[in-house]
C-alpha positions in Angstrom: -203.8 -42.9 -58.4 -203.0 -39.9 -57.1 -205.8 -40.4 -54.8 -204.6 -43.2 -53.3 -200.9 -41.0 -52.5 -203.0 -38.6 -51.2 -204.5 -40.8 -49.0 -201.2 -41.9 -47.8 -199.9 -38.7 -47.1 -202.5 -38.0 -45.2 -202.5 -40.9 -42.8 -198.5 -39.8 -42.3 -199.2 -35.8 -41.6 -202.0 -37.6 -39.4 -199.1 -38.9 -37.2 -196.9 -35.9 -37.2 -194.3 -37.0 -39.9 -194.2 -34.8 -43.1 -195.0 -36.8 -46.4 -191.4 -36.4 -48.2 -190.7 -37.5 -44.9 -192.5 -40.2 -44.5 -191.3 -41.1 -48.6 -186.8 -40.9 -47.1 -187.8 -43.4 -43.9 -189.5 -45.8 -46.6 -186.9 -45.7 -49.5 -184.0 -46.2 -46.7 -186.4 -49.1 -45.2 -187.0 -50.2 -48.7 -183.2 -50.4 -49.9 -180.6 -53.2 -49.7 -179.7 -54.2 -46.4 -181.8 -50.9 -45.2 -179.6 -48.4 -45.4 -178.7 -46.0 -47.7 -176.1 -43.0 -48.1 -177.2 -39.5 -48.3 -177.0 -38.1 -51.7 -178.6 -41.9 -52.5 -181.6 -40.7 -50.8 -181.7 -37.1 -52.1 -180.7 -38.9 -56.0 -184.4 -41.2 -55.0 -186.3 -37.7 -54.1 -185.0 -36.0 -56.7 -184.3 -33.4 -53.7 -181.4 -31.0 -53.5 -178.4 -31.7 -51.3 -178.7 -29.3 -49.1 -182.3 -30.3 -48.6 -181.7 -33.4 -48.4 -179.4 -33.2 -45.3 -182.0 -30.9 -43.8 -184.8 -33.2 -44.0 -182.0 -36.2 -42.8 -181.2 -33.7 -40.2 -184.3 -34.2 -38.6 -185.2 -37.8 -39.1 -181.7 -38.4 -36.8 -183.6 -35.9 -35.1 -186.8 -37.3 -33.7 -184.8 -40.7 -33.7 -186.5 -42.2 -37.4 -182.6 -42.7 -39.0 -178.7 -43.6 -37.4 -176.2 -41.9 -39.3 -173.0 -44.3 -39.6 -169.7 -45.0 -40.8 -169.3 -47.6 -43.3 -167.0 -49.9 -41.9 -164.7 -50.6 -44.8 -164.3 -47.1 -45.5 -165.0 -44.8 -42.1 -165.2 -41.5 -44.3 -168.6 -42.6 -46.0 -171.5 -41.9 -43.8 -175.2 -44.0 -44.3 -178.4 -43.9 -43.1 -180.2 -46.5 -40.9 -183.7 -46.5 -40.0 -184.1 -47.4 -36.6 -186.2 -49.6 -34.5 -188.6 -46.3 -34.7 -188.5 -45.0 -37.4 -190.1 -48.9 -39.2 -192.6 -49.1 -36.4 -193.6 -45.4 -38.0 -193.8 -47.2 -42.3 -195.2 -49.4 -40.9 -198.0 -48.2 -38.8 -198.7 -46.0 -41.5 -198.9 -49.2 -43.9 -201.2 -50.6 -41.9 -203.9 -47.4 -41.6 -203.6 -47.0 -44.7 -204.5 -50.4 -46.1 -208.1 -50.5 -45.1 -208.7 -47.6 -47.4 -207.1 -48.3 -50.0 -208.4 -51.6 -50.2 -211.5 -50.5 -50.2 -210.7 -48.3 -52.9 -209.5 -51.0 -54.6 -212.9 -53.4 -54.2 -214.6 -49.4 -56.7 -212.4 -50.4 -59.9 -214.3 -51.9 -61.9 -212.2 -55.4 -63.9 -211.3 -52.5 -66.4 -209.8 -49.8 -64.0 -207.8 -52.2 -62.4 -206.0 -53.3 -65.9 -205.3 -49.2 -66.8 -204.0 -48.9 -63.2 -201.7 -52.0 -63.5 -201.0 -51.0 -67.0 -199.8 -47.4 -65.8 -197.3 -48.5 -62.9 -196.0 -51.4 -65.2 -195.1 -48.3 -67.8 -193.7 -46.2 -65.2 -192.1 -49.0 -63.3 -191.2 -51.8 -65.9 -192.2 -55.4 -65.7 -189.0 -57.2 -64.3 -190.1 -58.0 -61.2 -187.5 -59.9 -60.1 -186.9 -59.2 -56.2 -183.1 -58.8 -55.1 
């Protein structure tokens, strides 16, 4: 599993983005409505509020995220991924996919079962998608 994560991290670096910043983009991209509050992003990444704020500032400055006020409560700021942020995530995914496919093809059926079992242990077996 670590080898796969390292492949993704290396590709993010190659494309000029810190792996944690890439993870932040993925969290916003994969969230309901592709929007999160800053505090939600920090919780998902398990990082401090100050670190989250600095990370977000950099992503906004680079045009990968935008800050917006919530329509129902202007005091609440949400983050939305931009087209540039989506494009970057999609590019990392496209560039990594052949490597992941190759790595997966090298696994024996038993190693595949173990890998799937490990992921299921950590994320659960509920397969419903909202």
